[in-house]
Each structure stands twice: as structure tokens, then as C-alpha cells.
Short mmCIF file of C-alpha atoms in Angstrom, two decimals:
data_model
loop_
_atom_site.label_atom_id
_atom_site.label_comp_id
_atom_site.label_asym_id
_atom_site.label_seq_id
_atom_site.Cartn_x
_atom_site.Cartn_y
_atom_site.Cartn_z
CA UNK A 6 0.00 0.00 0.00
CA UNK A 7 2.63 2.40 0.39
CA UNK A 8 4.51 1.87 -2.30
CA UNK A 9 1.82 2.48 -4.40
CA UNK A 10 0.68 5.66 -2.56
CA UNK A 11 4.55 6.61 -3.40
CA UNK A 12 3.83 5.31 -6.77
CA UNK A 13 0.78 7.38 -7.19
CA UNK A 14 2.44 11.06 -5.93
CA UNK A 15 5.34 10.74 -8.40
CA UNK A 16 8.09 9.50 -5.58
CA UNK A 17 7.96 6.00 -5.13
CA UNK A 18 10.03 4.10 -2.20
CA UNK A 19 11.28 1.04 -4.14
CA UNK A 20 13.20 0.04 -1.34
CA UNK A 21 10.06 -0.72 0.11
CA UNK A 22 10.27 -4.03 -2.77
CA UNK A 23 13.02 -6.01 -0.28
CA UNK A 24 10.40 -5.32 2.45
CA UNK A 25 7.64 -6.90 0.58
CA UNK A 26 9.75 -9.83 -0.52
CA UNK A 27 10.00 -10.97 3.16
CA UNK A 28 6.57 -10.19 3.98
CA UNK A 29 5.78 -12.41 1.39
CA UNK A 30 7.58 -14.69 2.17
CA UNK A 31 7.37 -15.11 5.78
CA UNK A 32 3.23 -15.42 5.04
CA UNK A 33 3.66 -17.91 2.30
CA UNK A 34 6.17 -19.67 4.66
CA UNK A 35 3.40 -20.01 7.40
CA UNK A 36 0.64 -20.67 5.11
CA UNK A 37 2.82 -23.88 3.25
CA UNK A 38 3.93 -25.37 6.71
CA UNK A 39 0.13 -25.76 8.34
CA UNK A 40 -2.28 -26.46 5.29
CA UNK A 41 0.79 -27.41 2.31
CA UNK A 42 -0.01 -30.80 2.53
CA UNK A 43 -3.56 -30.35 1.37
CA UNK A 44 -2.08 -29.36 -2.18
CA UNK A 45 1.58 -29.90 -2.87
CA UNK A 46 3.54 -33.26 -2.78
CA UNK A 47 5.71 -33.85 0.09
CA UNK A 48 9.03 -33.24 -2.23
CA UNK A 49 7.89 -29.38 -3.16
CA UNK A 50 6.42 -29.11 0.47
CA UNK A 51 9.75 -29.63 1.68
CA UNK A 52 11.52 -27.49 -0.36
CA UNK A 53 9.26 -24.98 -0.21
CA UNK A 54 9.18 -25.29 3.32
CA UNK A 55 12.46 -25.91 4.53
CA UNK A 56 15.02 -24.13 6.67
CA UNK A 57 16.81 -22.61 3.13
CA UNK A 58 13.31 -20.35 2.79
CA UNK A 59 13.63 -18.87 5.76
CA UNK A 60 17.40 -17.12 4.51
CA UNK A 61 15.19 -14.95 2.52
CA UNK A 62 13.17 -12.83 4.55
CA UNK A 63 16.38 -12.50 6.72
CA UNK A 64 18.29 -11.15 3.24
CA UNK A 65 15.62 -8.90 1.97
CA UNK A 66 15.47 -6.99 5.36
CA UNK A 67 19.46 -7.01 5.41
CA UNK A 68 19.32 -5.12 1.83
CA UNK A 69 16.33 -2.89 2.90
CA UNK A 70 18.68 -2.01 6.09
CA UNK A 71 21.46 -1.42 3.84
CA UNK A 72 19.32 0.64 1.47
CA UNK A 73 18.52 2.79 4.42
CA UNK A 74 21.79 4.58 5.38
CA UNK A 75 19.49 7.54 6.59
CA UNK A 76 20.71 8.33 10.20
CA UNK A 77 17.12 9.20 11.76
CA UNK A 78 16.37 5.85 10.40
CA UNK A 79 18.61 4.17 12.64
CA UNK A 80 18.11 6.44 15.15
CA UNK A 81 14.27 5.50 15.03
CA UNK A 82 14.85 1.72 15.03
CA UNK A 83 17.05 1.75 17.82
CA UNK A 84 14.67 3.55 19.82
CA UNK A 85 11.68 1.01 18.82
CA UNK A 86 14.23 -1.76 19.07
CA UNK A 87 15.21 -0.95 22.64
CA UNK A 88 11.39 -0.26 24.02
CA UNK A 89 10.41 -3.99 21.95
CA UNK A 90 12.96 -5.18 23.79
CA UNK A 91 12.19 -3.72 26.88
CA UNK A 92 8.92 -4.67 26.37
CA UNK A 93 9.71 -8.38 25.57
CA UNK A 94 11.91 -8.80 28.75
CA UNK A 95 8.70 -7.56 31.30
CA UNK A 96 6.55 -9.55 29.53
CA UNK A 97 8.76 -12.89 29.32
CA UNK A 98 9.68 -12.48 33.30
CA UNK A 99 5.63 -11.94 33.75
CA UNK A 100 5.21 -15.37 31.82
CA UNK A 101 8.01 -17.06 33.39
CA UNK A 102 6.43 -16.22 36.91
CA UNK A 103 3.51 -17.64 36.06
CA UNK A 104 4.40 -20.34 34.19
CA UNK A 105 3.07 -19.22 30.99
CA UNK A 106 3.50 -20.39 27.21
CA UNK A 107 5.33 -17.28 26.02
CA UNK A 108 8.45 -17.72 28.25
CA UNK A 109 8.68 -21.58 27.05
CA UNK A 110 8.81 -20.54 23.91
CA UNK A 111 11.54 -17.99 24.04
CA UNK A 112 13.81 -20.90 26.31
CA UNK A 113 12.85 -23.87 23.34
CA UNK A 114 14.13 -20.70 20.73
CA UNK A 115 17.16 -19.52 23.13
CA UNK A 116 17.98 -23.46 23.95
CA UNK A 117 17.88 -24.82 20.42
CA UNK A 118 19.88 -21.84 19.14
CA UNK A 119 22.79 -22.02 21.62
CA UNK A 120 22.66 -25.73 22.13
CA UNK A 121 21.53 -27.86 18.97
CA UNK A 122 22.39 -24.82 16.60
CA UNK A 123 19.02 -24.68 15.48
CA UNK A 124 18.64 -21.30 14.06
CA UNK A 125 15.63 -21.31 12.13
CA UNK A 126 13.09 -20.21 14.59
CA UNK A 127 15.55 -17.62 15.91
CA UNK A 128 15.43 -16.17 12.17
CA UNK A 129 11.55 -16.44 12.06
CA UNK A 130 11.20 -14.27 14.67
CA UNK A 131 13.74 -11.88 14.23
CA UNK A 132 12.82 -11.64 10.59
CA UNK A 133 9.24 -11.36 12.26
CA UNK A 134 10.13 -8.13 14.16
CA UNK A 135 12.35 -6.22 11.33
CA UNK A 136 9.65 -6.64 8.99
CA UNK A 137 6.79 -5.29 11.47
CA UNK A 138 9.46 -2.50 12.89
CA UNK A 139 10.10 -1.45 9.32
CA UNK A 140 6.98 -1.40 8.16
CA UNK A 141 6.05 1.15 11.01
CA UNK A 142 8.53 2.87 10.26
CA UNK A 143 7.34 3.67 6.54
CA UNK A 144 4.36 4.29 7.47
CA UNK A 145 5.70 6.62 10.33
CA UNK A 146 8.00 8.35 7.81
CA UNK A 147 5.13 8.07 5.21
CA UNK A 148 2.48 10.37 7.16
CA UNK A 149 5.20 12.96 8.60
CA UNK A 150 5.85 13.27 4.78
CA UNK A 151 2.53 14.39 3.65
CA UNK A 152 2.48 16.41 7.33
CA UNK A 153 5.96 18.04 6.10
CA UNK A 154 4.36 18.78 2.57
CA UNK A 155 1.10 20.62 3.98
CA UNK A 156 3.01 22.31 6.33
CA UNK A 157 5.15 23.72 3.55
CA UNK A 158 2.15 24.50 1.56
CA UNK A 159 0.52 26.38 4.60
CA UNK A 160 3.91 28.51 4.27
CA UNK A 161 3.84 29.27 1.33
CA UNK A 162 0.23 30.20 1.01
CA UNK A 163 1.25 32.99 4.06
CA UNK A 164 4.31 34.36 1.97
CA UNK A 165 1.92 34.76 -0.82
CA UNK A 166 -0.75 36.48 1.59
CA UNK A 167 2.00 38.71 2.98
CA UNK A 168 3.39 39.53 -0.41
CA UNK A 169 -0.33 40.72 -1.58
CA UNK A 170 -0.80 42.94 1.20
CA UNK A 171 2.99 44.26 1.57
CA UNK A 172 2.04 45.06 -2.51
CA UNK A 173 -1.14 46.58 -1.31
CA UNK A 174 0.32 48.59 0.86
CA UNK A 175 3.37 49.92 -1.64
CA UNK A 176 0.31 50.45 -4.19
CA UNK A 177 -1.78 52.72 -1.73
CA UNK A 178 1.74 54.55 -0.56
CA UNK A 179 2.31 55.40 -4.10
CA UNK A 180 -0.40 56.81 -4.10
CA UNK A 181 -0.23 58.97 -1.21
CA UNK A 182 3.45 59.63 -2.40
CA UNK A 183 1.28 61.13 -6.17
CA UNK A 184 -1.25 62.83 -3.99
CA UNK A 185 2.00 64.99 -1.91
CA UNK A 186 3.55 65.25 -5.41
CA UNK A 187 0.22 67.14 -6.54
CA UNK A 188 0.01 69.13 -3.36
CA UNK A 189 3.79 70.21 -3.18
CA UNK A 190 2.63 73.83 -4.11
CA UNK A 191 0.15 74.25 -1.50
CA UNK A 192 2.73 72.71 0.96
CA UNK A 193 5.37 75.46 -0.15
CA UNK A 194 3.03 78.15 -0.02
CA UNK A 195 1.78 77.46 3.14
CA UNK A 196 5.20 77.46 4.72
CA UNK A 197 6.62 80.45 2.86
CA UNK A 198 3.33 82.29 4.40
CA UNK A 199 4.20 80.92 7.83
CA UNK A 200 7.80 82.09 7.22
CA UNK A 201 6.45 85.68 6.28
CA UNK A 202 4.57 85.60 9.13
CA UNK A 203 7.86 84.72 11.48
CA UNK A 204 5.55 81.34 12.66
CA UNK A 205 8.73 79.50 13.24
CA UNK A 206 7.02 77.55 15.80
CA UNK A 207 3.43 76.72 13.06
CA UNK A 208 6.61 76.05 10.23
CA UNK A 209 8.23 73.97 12.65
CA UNK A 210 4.72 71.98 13.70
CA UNK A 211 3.75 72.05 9.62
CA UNK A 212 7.66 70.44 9.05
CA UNK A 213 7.06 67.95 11.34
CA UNK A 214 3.17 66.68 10.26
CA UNK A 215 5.20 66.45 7.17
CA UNK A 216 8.18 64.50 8.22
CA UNK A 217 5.27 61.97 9.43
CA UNK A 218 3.08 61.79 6.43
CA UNK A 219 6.76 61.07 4.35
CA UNK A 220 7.71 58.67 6.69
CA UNK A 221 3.90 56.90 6.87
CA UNK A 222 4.63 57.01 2.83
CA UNK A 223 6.47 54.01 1.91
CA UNK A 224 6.42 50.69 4.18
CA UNK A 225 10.27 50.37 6.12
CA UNK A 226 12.63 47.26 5.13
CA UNK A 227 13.50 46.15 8.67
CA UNK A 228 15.23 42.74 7.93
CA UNK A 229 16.53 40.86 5.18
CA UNK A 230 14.28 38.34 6.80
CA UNK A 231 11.69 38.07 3.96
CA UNK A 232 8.62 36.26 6.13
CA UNK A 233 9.99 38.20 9.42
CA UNK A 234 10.01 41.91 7.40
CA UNK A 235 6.26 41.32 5.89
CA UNK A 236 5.20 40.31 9.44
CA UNK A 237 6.40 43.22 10.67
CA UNK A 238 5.65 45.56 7.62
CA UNK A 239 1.63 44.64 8.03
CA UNK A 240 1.68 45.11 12.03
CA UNK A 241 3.80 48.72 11.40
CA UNK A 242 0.60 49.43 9.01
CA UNK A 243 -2.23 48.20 11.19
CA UNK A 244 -0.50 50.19 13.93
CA UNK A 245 -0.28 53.36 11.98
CA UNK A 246 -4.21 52.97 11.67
CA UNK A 247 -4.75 52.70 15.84
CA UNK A 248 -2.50 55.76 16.58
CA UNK A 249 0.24 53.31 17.18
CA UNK A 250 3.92 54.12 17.92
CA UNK A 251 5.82 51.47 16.33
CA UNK A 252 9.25 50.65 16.74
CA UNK A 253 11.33 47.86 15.64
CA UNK A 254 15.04 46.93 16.13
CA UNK A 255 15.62 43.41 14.18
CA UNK A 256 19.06 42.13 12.69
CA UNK A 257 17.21 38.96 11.35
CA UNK A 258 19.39 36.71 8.26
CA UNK A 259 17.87 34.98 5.82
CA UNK A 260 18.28 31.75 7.30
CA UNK A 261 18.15 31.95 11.03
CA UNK A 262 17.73 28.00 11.29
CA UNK A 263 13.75 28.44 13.08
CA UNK A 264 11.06 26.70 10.38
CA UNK A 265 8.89 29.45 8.71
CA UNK A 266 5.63 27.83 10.05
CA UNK A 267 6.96 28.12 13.80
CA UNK A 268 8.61 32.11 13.24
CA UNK A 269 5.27 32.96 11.90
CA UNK A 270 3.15 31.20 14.10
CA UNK A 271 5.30 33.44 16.84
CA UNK A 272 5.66 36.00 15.87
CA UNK A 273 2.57 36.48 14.49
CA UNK A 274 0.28 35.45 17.73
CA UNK A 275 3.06 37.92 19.35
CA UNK A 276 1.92 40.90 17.82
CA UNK A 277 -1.59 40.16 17.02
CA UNK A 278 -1.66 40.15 20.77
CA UNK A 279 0.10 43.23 21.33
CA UNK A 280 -1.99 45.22 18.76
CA UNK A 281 -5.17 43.90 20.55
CA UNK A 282 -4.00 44.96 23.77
CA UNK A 283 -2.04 48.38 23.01
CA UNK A 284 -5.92 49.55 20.85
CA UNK A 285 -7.39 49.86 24.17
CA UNK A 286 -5.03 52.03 25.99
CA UNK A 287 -5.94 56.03 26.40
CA UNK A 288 -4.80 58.54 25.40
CA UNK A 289 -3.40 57.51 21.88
CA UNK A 290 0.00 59.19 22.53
CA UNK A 291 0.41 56.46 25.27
CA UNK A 292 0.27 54.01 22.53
CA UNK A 293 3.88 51.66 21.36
CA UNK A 294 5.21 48.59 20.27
CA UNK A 295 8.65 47.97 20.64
CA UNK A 296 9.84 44.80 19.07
CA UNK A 297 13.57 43.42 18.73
CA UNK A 298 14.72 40.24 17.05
CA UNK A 299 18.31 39.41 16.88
CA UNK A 300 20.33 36.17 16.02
CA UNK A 301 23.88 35.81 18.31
CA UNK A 302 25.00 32.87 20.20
CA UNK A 303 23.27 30.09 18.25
CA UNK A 304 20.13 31.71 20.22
CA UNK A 305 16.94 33.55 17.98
CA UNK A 306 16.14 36.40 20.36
CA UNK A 307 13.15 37.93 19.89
CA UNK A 308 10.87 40.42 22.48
CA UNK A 309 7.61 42.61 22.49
CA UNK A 310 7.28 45.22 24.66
CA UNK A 311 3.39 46.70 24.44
CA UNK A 312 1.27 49.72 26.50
CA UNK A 313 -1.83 47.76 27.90
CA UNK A 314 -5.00 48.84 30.05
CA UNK A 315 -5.00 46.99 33.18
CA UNK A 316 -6.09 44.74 34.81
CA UNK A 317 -5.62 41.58 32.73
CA UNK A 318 -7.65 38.86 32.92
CA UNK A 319 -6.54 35.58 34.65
CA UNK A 320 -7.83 32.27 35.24
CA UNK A 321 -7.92 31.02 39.08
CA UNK A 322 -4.62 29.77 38.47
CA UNK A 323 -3.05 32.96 37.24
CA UNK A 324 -2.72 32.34 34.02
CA UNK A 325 -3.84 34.80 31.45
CA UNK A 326 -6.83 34.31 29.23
CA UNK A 327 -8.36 36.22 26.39
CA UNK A 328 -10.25 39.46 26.36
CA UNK A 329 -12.08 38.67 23.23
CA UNK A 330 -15.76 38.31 23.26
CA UNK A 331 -16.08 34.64 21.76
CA UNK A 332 -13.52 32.96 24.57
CA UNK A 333 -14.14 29.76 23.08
CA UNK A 334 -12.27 30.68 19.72
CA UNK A 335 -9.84 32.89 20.88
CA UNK A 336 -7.46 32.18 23.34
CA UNK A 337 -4.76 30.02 21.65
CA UNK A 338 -2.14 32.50 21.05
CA UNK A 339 0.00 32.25 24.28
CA UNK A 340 -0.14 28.42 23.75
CA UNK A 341 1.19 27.82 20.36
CA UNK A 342 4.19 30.66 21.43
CA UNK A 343 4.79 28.24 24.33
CA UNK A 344 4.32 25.25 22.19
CA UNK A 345 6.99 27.26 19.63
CA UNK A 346 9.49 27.54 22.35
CA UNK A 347 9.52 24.88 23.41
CA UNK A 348 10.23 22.99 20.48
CA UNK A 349 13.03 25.07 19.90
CA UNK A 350 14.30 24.43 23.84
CA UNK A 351 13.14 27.52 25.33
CA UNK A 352 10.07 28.94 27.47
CA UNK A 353 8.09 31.96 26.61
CA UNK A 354 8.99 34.63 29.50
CA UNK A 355 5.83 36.66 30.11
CA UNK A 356 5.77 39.53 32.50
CA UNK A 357 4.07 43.01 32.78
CA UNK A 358 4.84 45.97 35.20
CA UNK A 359 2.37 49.19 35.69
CA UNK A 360 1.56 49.53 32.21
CA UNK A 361 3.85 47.93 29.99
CA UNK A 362 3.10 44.16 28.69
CA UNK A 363 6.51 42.01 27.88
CA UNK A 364 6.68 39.06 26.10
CA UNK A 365 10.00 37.57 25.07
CA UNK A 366 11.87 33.96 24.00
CA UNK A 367 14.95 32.80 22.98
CA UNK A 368 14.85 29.51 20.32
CA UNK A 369 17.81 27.81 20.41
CA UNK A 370 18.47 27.28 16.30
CA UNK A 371 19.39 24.64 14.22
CA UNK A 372 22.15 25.81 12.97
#
């Protein structure tokens, strides 16, 4: 089955072909030994049958090991190896204690082995236990494939979202940049008037409305950081429509070794929540968000710092829970930044003094 699923998407597995050569085996095996005599002479029974059958399951799973070089691969069978085993030794000394069939059939196996050099039933079950353990193992690495695949999907469906409304906001500052262009006579007149006048300090307020409007003009490049900058570009705009002071410190690479589906996931729950809380606080000049990201150390460091209008809401352990009307939908943000950081070996420090709101990490990276 999963080598035709792999056959279906384009990538097949043929490795997976040793693995169904000992399946098939092994179950033809079993099948001949109790109900062969019904239809096969006793000559091709025997052959069929016999101890020299049972070297092929054990060399198809040796060239499917061989195939797989892959390093989680071993790592991943030594870990299910070593809990089966674990697993078969509480069991067995359960059995033993009570007498049971299970631990005389491991002593016939371990006796006949060691003593009479019987190996066949040694190889059945050992050829038993690769196949099953292998098997999982596809399987395993089968669905964390198509997991891996919508994940990247779900990114890139974000970049494009981000790209449309970074290029919606570039298309609307162009034309507020036209708009200026159109006005630049009035704005000269106006000040030479205010200049006649010896208003240095109505120039000086007119320069400075200005100053904002050109700096409101065209979004800022904070990062090289594609994903991180439009993130960061879209919450500078939504906070230039609350009265927002936002300011941003980030020294972010292009490859900072954190997935794209856990930096957005972060940082965007981050500042949604900052945005919600800071649109509350009066008077609007009390309004910021200060956020800094910076890579050093093998450590992503990244913090919020946000105005808020106490008191928060807790739960009757202290924790804090949404302010949103529909609780039951809302809410989620602080966990999947914990979940985040802790993935990457961290913890999500939350704290908040008078009136500012903090919320910072540090992911350890990959690389």
C-alpha cells in the first residue's frame, strides 16, 4: 500500500520491494507449513518449506537495512528496538512467573539456538520483528511526509498572503506619495506664508506633520528576513491605523535555522496580541510597540514590549486568558508561542509591570 501511494504522488520508495519480498515470504512460509499438505507433494512441500526459505526474509530486510543509510532511520529503530525489547523482557519475566506459554517458547528458541544450533526459529522471529518494525517505520516516515508537505504548503500560502498585502500597501503609498507630489505647491506656499509671518514655531509643527506623512509614505525594510520583514511591515501598518507608535530593532538573516511555520506562528500570535491589547489604551499618545529580534549565540532572540490597560484577565490559576468576546475561539495565542518555544528548547517569559506588557523567547536554532 505504500509503495503504491509513493507510486501514485510521483516519488515511489522502491526500497520498500526487499520489504515486501520478506513479507511475502514469511506469510507464504506459514501458510505452506500448516495447510501445504492439502495441495503440494511432500518433495515441493519440503523445499518450499524448509530451513533454506527462511534465509530470505532474513536477506531482503538485510538489503532494505542497507538501502537505508538515513541516520534518523537508525536512530528510530534503535529507539523502537530498545522499548520492543524492553517490552519483551517484562513480559517474558511476567510469563516465566507464572508459568506461561510465552516464556517456554523464548527458552525452546534460546535453547535450540545455543545448544543444537538450530537457528531457524531464531530467524523467524527476528525476521518477524524487522519486517513489522520497518513497516512502522514507513508508514511513520510516510504520514510525517505528507504532514511536512502541507506544512510547507501552509507557508507558502502565508508568503503569498503577505506579499499581496505588503504590494497593497506599496500600491496605496504610491499613491499617497502622487497625492504629496500634486500638493507640493500648496505645501510650499503654506510654509513660505508661515515664514512671512515669522511662525517658526506653526513652520516647525507644519515640518514635522510632514516629516510623518513622508515617513507613513512608503512601508520600512527592517530585515533581510523576507517572512519576518512582511510580518512586521503589516503590524507597522495596522498600527499606523490605531494611533500606534511602532518601533522595531531586528538584525534577522535569511536563514536563522527556526522553520517558517513556527517564526510565523510566533511572531505572528506575538503581535496580534500586542496590537489587541495596546488599541485599548488612552490617550493615543500612550500608545507603542517595541519589538527586537536578533540572532547571536546560536540563540533567535526575539521580544515585544506593548502599552496595555489593566487589569488583565486571569484564570484562578493565574494564568492569562483572552479578552475577546467569543472565549471559546480565541485564546490560543500564548499556547502555540509556548508550544513554539519549546520545540526550539526555550520557554516563553511573560511579564508586565504598571503599564507595559513584555513578552520575550529565545529559540535555540538549528544551525
Amino acid at each position: 500500500g505504500l509503495l503504491l501511494l509513493g507510486v501514485a504522488a510521483g516519488k515511489p520508495d522502491w526500497k520498500l520491494l526487499a520489504l515486501i519480498v520478506a513479507l511475502v515470504v514469511l506469510t507464504a512460509r506459514d501458510m505452506m507449513v500448516h495447510l501445504g499438505h492439502y495441495f503440494l507433494p511432500e518433495p515441493l512441500l519440503d523445499a518450499l518449506a524448509g530451513g533454506l526459505m527462511l534465509l530470505v526474509p532474513p536477506a531482503a530486510m538485510l538489503v532494505y537495512l542497507t538501502l537505508n543509510r538515513r541516520r534518523d532511520f537508525w536512530r528510530l529503530l534503535g529507539r523502537v528496538s530498545a522499548w520492543a525489547g524492553g517490552v519483551l523482557t517484562a513480559a517474558y519475566l511476567v510469563s516465566l512467573a507464572h508459568g506461561g506459554r510465552m516464556a517456554t517458547l523464548v527458552n525452546t528458541v534460546v535453547l535450540e539456538l545455543f545448544r543444537y544450533g538450530v537457528w531457524e526459529p531464531a530467524a523467524y522471529w527476528l525476521s518477524v520483528y524487522l519486517v513489522g518494525a520497518c513497516a512502522g517505520l514507513a508508514l511513520w516516515g510516510h504520514i510525517r511526509s505528507i504532514a511536512e508537505v502541507r506544512a510547507e504548503a501552509q507557508t507558502l500560502a502565508l508568503k503569498t498572503e503577505l506579499a499581496m498585502q505588503s504590494s497593497h500597501a506599496m500600491e496605496q503609498s504610491s499613491r499617497k506619495t502622487a497625492e504629496l507630489r500634486h500638493e507640493l505647491k500648496n505645501h510650499v506656499a503654506a510654509m513660505n506664508a508661515l515664514y512671512a509671518k515669522g511662525d517658526t514655531q506653526g513652520l516647525a509643527q507644519y515640518l514635522s506633520e510632514l516629516d510623518k506623512l513622508q515617513t507613513a509614505l512608503m512601508p520600512a525594510r527592517y530585515t533581510e528576513h523576507f517572512l519576518v520583514n512582511a510580518i512586521l511591515q503589516n503590524a507597522a501598518a495596522t498600527a499606523a491605523e490605531n494611533g500606534v507608535r511602532f518601533e522595531v530593532h531586528a538584525n534577522v538573516p535569511e536563514d536563522i535555522g527556526v522553520e517558517e511555520r513556527d517564526l510565523s506562528a510566533l511572531l505572528m500570535n506575538m503581535l496580534d496580541n500586542a496590537l489587541e491589547a495596546v488599541r485599548r489604551v488612552e490617550p493615543e499618545s500612550a500608545r507603542f510597540i517595541r519589538v527586537s529580534a536578533e540572532q547571536k549565540n546560536g540563540f533567535f532572540a526575539i521580544s515585544c514590549k506593548n502599552t496595555y490597560a489593566p487589569p488583565l484577565k486571569t484564570d484562578e490559576r493565574g494564568r492569562l486568558i483572552t479578552t475577546k468576546a467569543d472565549a471559546s475561539a480565541h485564546g490560543f495565542g500564548m499556547k502555540q508561542m509556548r508550544a513554539v518555544a519549546e520545540k526550539y528548547h526555550s520557554i516563553l517569559d511573560v511579564s508586565y509591570t504598571g503599564d507595559v506588557f513584555t513578552v520575550q523567547t529565545a529559540l535555540k536554532t538549528k544551525q
